[in-house]
Amino acid sequence: MPLRIGLVGAGPWAHEVHGVGLAASPRVEFAGVWARRAEAAAALADAHGVPVYDDVDTLVEAVDAVAFCVPPEVQARLATRAAVRGRHLVLDKPIAADLATGEPLATAAERAGVHSGVFFTCRYLPAAREFLTEAHAGKWHGGQATFVSGALLAGQFADSPWRHESGALWDVGPHAVELLDAALGPVTGVRAAARGPSDLVHLVLDHDSGAVSQALLSLRVPLTTTLAEVELFGDEGSHAFALAGMSATDAYGVLLGELADRVEGTGAGPACDVHRGLQVQRVLAAAGDLL
């Protein structure tokens, strides 16, 4: 039986990636939609021929797993409720708005014994996985991650209240921190954090390997295309990965397939589950304190 997944949220990203990915995956059944805006939920449900629910708890009771595409503070609250009810979780990043809600979510998932996956987009792309495999074979002294765009100036996310309030640190910061951590070893501390014009955030991170990395983040630089890349430096010279041209929908499909494998007991342990999300959340919280 395919894993029945209900979707919470019906904004632009839910239409573009989550809904399409759920409908296309051969490993899961797209079982319905709930969103705060009933008309948006109906439009997404109609596009894929799935039920629309007028109550989130009713959706949770009808499915095996719940996927979330809502602001972090809403996700943490609703996902905790779903985990307590024994539902597996497909989470967006960051997993919560703060540690005060992120930690109970991770605890609830662990106590309930449910499986989870966090949509760190890059980690589900074949090119990124190849980048990390090669990275683990080398010795690197540091690296840099750049995630810069004009997403809050124009386009589908320009009217996103939580992104305007939280800024680049919490929207694209999870991607940068997670990739640097995966490539160079666990981040042990935030050495420095500074914010310049255009919400241009600079982070300097220490890793347990001895490496030192930096991240440059912004959603307010008027670029025609998103700049998203990671580069490592060390004894082998340099080693780089760029996100350009990659498909978020394809990445989401990989996440769904791997979650289904784990639920069935045939998959390897999760690389990016809710605990990984909490690990990244702690780094971002430390950076936020410095900012």
Coordinates of C-alpha atoms in Angstrom, one line a residue:
M1 CA 0.0 0.0 0.0
P2 CA 1.4 3.4 -0.8
L3 CA 2.0 5.8 2.0
R4 CA -1.0 8.2 2.3
I5 CA 0.2 11.7 2.8
G6 CA -1.9 14.8 3.4
L7 CA -0.6 18.3 2.7
V8 CA -1.0 21.2 5.1
G9 CA -0.6 24.5 3.2
A10 CA -1.5 25.8 -0.2
G11 CA 0.8 28.8 -0.9
P12 CA 3.0 29.2 -4.0
W13 CA 5.6 26.7 -2.9
A14 CA 2.9 24.1 -2.1
H15 CA 1.5 24.6 -5.6
E16 CA 4.8 24.6 -7.4
V17 CA 6.7 21.8 -5.5
H18 CA 4.8 20.0 -2.8
G19 CA 1.6 19.3 -4.6
V20 CA 3.3 18.4 -7.8
G21 CA 5.8 16.1 -6.0
L22 CA 3.1 14.3 -4.0
A23 CA 1.0 13.8 -7.1
A24 CA 3.9 12.5 -9.2
S25 CA 5.5 10.2 -6.7
P26 CA 4.8 6.4 -7.3
R27 CA 5.7 5.7 -3.7
V28 CA 2.9 7.7 -2.0
E29 CA -0.7 8.6 -2.4
F30 CA -1.6 12.3 -2.3
A31 CA -4.5 12.0 0.1
G32 CA -5.8 15.6 0.5
V33 CA -5.1 19.2 1.4
W34 CA -5.9 21.6 4.2
A35 CA -5.0 25.2 4.4
R36 CA -6.0 28.3 6.4
R37 CA -7.4 29.9 3.2
A38 CA -10.1 27.5 2.0
E39 CA -10.1 28.9 -1.6
A40 CA -6.4 28.2 -1.9
A41 CA -6.8 24.7 -0.5
A42 CA -9.6 24.0 -3.0
A43 CA -7.6 25.2 -5.9
L44 CA -4.6 23.0 -5.1
A45 CA -6.9 20.0 -4.3
D46 CA -8.8 20.4 -7.6
A47 CA -5.6 20.6 -9.6
H48 CA -4.6 17.1 -8.4
G49 CA -8.0 15.6 -7.9
V50 CA -7.7 15.0 -4.2
P51 CA -10.0 15.8 -1.3
V52 CA -9.9 19.2 0.5
Y53 CA -10.4 19.2 4.2
D54 CA -12.0 22.0 6.2
D55 CA -10.3 20.9 9.4
V56 CA -6.6 20.1 9.9
D57 CA -7.3 17.4 12.6
T58 CA -9.6 15.6 10.3
L59 CA -6.9 15.5 7.6
V60 CA -4.4 14.2 10.1
E61 CA -6.7 11.4 11.2
A62 CA -7.2 10.3 7.6
V63 CA -3.6 9.8 6.5
D64 CA -0.3 8.0 7.4
A65 CA 1.9 11.1 7.1
V66 CA 1.6 14.8 6.9
A67 CA 3.6 17.1 4.7
F68 CA 3.9 20.8 5.7
C69 CA 4.3 23.9 3.6
V70 CA 3.4 26.7 6.1
P71 CA 5.4 29.3 8.0
P72 CA 7.8 27.8 10.6
E73 CA 5.8 28.8 13.7
V74 CA 2.7 27.1 12.3
Q75 CA 4.6 24.1 11.1
A76 CA 6.1 23.4 14.5
R77 CA 2.7 23.6 16.3
L78 CA 0.8 21.4 13.9
A79 CA 3.6 18.9 13.2
T80 CA 3.9 18.3 17.0
R81 CA 0.2 17.5 17.1
A82 CA 0.5 15.2 14.1
A83 CA 3.5 13.4 15.6
V84 CA 1.7 12.8 18.9
R85 CA -1.1 11.1 16.8
G86 CA 1.6 8.8 15.3
R87 CA 1.8 10.4 11.9
H88 CA 5.1 10.5 9.9
L89 CA 6.3 14.0 9.0
V90 CA 7.5 15.8 5.9
L91 CA 8.8 19.1 7.1
D92 CA 10.0 22.2 5.5
K93 CA 13.0 24.2 6.7
P94 CA 13.5 25.7 9.2
I95 CA 11.5 23.2 11.3
A96 CA 10.3 25.9 13.7
A97 CA 10.5 29.6 14.3
D98 CA 12.6 29.1 17.5
L99 CA 14.1 26.4 19.7
A100 CA 11.3 26.7 22.2
T101 CA 9.0 25.1 19.6
G102 CA 11.6 23.1 17.6
E103 CA 12.7 21.0 20.6
P104 CA 9.2 19.8 21.6
L105 CA 8.6 18.8 17.9
A106 CA 11.7 16.7 17.8
T107 CA 10.9 15.2 21.2
A108 CA 7.3 14.4 20.1
A109 CA 8.5 12.6 16.9
E110 CA 11.1 10.6 18.9
R111 CA 8.6 9.5 21.6
A112 CA 6.0 8.5 19.0
G113 CA 8.5 6.6 16.9
V114 CA 7.5 8.3 13.7
H115 CA 9.8 8.8 10.7
S116 CA 10.5 12.3 9.3
G117 CA 12.2 14.1 6.5
V118 CA 13.2 17.8 6.3
F119 CA 13.2 19.3 2.9
F120 CA 16.8 20.6 2.7
T121 CA 16.4 20.7 -1.0
C122 CA 20.1 20.3 -1.9
R123 CA 20.5 17.1 0.1
Y124 CA 18.1 15.2 -2.2
L125 CA 19.8 16.2 -5.4
P126 CA 22.2 13.7 -7.0
A127 CA 24.8 16.4 -7.8
A128 CA 24.8 17.5 -4.2
R129 CA 25.2 14.0 -3.0
E130 CA 28.1 13.4 -5.4
F131 CA 29.7 16.7 -4.1
L132 CA 29.4 15.5 -0.5
T133 CA 30.8 12.0 -1.3
E134 CA 33.9 13.6 -2.9
A135 CA 34.1 16.1 -0.1
H136 CA 34.3 13.3 2.5
A137 CA 37.3 11.8 0.6
G138 CA 39.4 15.0 0.9
K139 CA 40.9 17.2 3.6
W140 CA 39.4 20.7 3.7
H141 CA 40.5 23.6 5.8
G142 CA 37.3 25.6 5.2
G143 CA 34.7 26.7 2.7
Q144 CA 32.0 29.2 1.8
A145 CA 28.4 29.0 1.0
T146 CA 26.6 31.8 -0.9
F147 CA 22.8 31.9 -1.1
V148 CA 21.8 35.3 -2.5
S149 CA 18.7 36.3 -4.4
G150 CA 16.1 39.0 -4.8
A151 CA 13.3 36.7 -3.7
L152 CA 11.8 39.4 -1.4
L153 CA 11.9 42.1 -4.0
A154 CA 9.8 40.4 -6.7
G155 CA 8.3 37.0 -7.5
Q156 CA 6.2 34.4 -5.7
F157 CA 7.8 35.0 -2.2
A158 CA 7.8 38.8 -2.3
D159 CA 4.6 38.8 -0.2
S160 CA 5.7 36.2 2.3
P161 CA 5.2 37.8 5.8
W162 CA 7.4 35.3 7.7
R163 CA 10.3 35.7 5.2
H164 CA 10.1 39.5 5.4
E165 CA 10.2 39.2 9.2
S166 CA 12.8 36.6 9.6
G167 CA 15.0 37.4 6.6
A168 CA 17.6 35.4 4.8
L169 CA 19.1 33.8 7.9
W170 CA 16.0 31.7 8.5
D171 CA 15.0 31.1 4.9
V172 CA 18.2 30.3 3.0
G173 CA 20.4 30.0 6.0
P174 CA 19.3 26.4 6.7
H175 CA 20.5 25.3 3.3
A176 CA 23.9 27.0 3.7
V177 CA 24.5 25.8 7.3
E178 CA 23.3 22.2 6.6
L179 CA 25.6 21.8 3.5
L180 CA 28.6 23.3 5.2
D181 CA 28.0 21.0 8.2
A182 CA 27.6 18.0 6.0
A183 CA 30.7 18.8 4.0
L184 CA 33.2 19.9 6.7
G185 CA 31.9 18.2 9.8
P186 CA 29.5 19.3 12.6
V187 CA 29.3 23.0 13.3
T188 CA 30.5 23.6 16.9
G189 CA 29.9 27.3 17.1
V190 CA 29.2 30.6 15.4
R191 CA 32.4 32.6 15.6
A192 CA 30.8 35.8 14.1
A193 CA 27.6 37.1 12.6
A194 CA 27.0 40.4 11.0
R195 CA 24.2 42.0 8.9
G196 CA 24.8 44.7 6.3
P197 CA 22.6 46.6 3.9
S198 CA 20.1 44.5 1.9
D199 CA 19.8 42.1 4.8
L200 CA 23.2 40.8 3.6
V201 CA 24.1 38.3 6.5
H202 CA 27.6 37.1 7.0
L203 CA 28.3 34.1 9.2
V204 CA 31.6 32.6 10.3
L205 CA 31.3 29.0 11.5
D206 CA 33.7 26.6 13.4
H207 CA 33.6 22.9 12.7
D208 CA 34.7 20.0 14.8
S209 CA 37.2 19.0 12.1
G210 CA 39.1 22.3 12.7
A211 CA 37.8 23.8 9.5
V212 CA 36.3 27.3 9.5
S213 CA 33.6 28.3 7.0
Q214 CA 31.6 31.3 6.1
A215 CA 28.1 31.9 4.7
L216 CA 26.8 34.9 2.8
L217 CA 23.0 35.2 2.7
S218 CA 20.4 37.6 1.3
L219 CA 16.9 37.7 -0.2
R220 CA 17.1 41.4 -1.1
V221 CA 19.8 41.7 -3.8
P222 CA 18.3 42.4 -7.2
L223 CA 19.8 39.5 -9.2
T224 CA 18.2 38.1 -12.3
T225 CA 18.9 34.5 -11.1
T226 CA 19.5 33.0 -7.6
L227 CA 23.1 32.5 -6.6
A228 CA 23.3 29.3 -4.6
E229 CA 26.7 27.6 -4.4
V230 CA 29.2 26.0 -2.0
E231 CA 32.9 25.8 -2.4
L232 CA 35.5 24.0 -0.2
F233 CA 39.2 24.8 0.0
G234 CA 42.0 22.5 1.3
D235 CA 44.9 20.2 0.4
E236 CA 43.2 19.1 -2.8
G237 CA 42.6 22.7 -4.0
S238 CA 38.9 23.5 -4.3
H239 CA 35.7 21.6 -4.7
A240 CA 32.4 23.2 -5.6
F241 CA 28.7 22.6 -6.0
A242 CA 26.1 25.0 -7.6
L243 CA 22.4 24.7 -7.4
A244 CA 21.7 26.3 -10.7
G245 CA 19.4 24.3 -13.0
M246 CA 18.5 21.7 -10.4
S247 CA 14.8 20.7 -9.9
A248 CA 13.2 21.2 -6.5
T249 CA 10.3 18.9 -7.5
D250 CA 12.7 16.1 -8.3
A251 CA 14.4 16.6 -5.0
Y252 CA 11.1 16.4 -3.2
G253 CA 10.3 13.2 -5.0
V254 CA 13.5 11.7 -3.7
L255 CA 12.6 12.7 -0.1
L256 CA 9.2 11.1 -0.4
G257 CA 10.6 7.9 -1.8
E258 CA 13.2 7.6 1.0
L259 CA 10.6 8.4 3.7
A260 CA 8.5 5.6 2.3
D261 CA 11.4 3.2 2.4
R262 CA 12.1 4.0 6.0
V263 CA 8.4 3.5 6.9
E264 CA 8.5 0.1 5.2
G265 CA 11.7 -0.8 7.0
T266 CA 13.7 -1.1 3.8
G267 CA 15.6 2.2 3.8
A268 CA 18.8 3.4 5.5
G269 CA 18.7 5.7 8.4
P270 CA 17.6 9.3 7.7
A271 CA 20.2 11.8 6.8
C272 CA 17.9 14.8 7.2
D273 CA 15.2 14.0 9.8
V274 CA 13.7 16.2 12.4
H275 CA 16.8 15.9 14.6
R276 CA 19.0 17.1 11.8
G277 CA 16.6 20.0 11.4
L278 CA 16.9 20.8 15.1
Q279 CA 20.7 20.6 14.9
V280 CA 20.6 23.3 12.1
Q281 CA 18.1 25.3 14.1
R282 CA 20.5 25.5 17.0
V283 CA 23.2 27.0 14.8
L284 CA 20.8 29.5 13.3
A285 CA 19.6 30.5 16.8
A286 CA 23.2 31.1 17.9
A287 CA 23.7 33.3 14.8
G288 CA 20.5 35.1 15.5
D289 CA 21.6 35.9 19.0
L290 CA 24.8 37.5 17.7
L291 CA 22.9 39.5 15.1

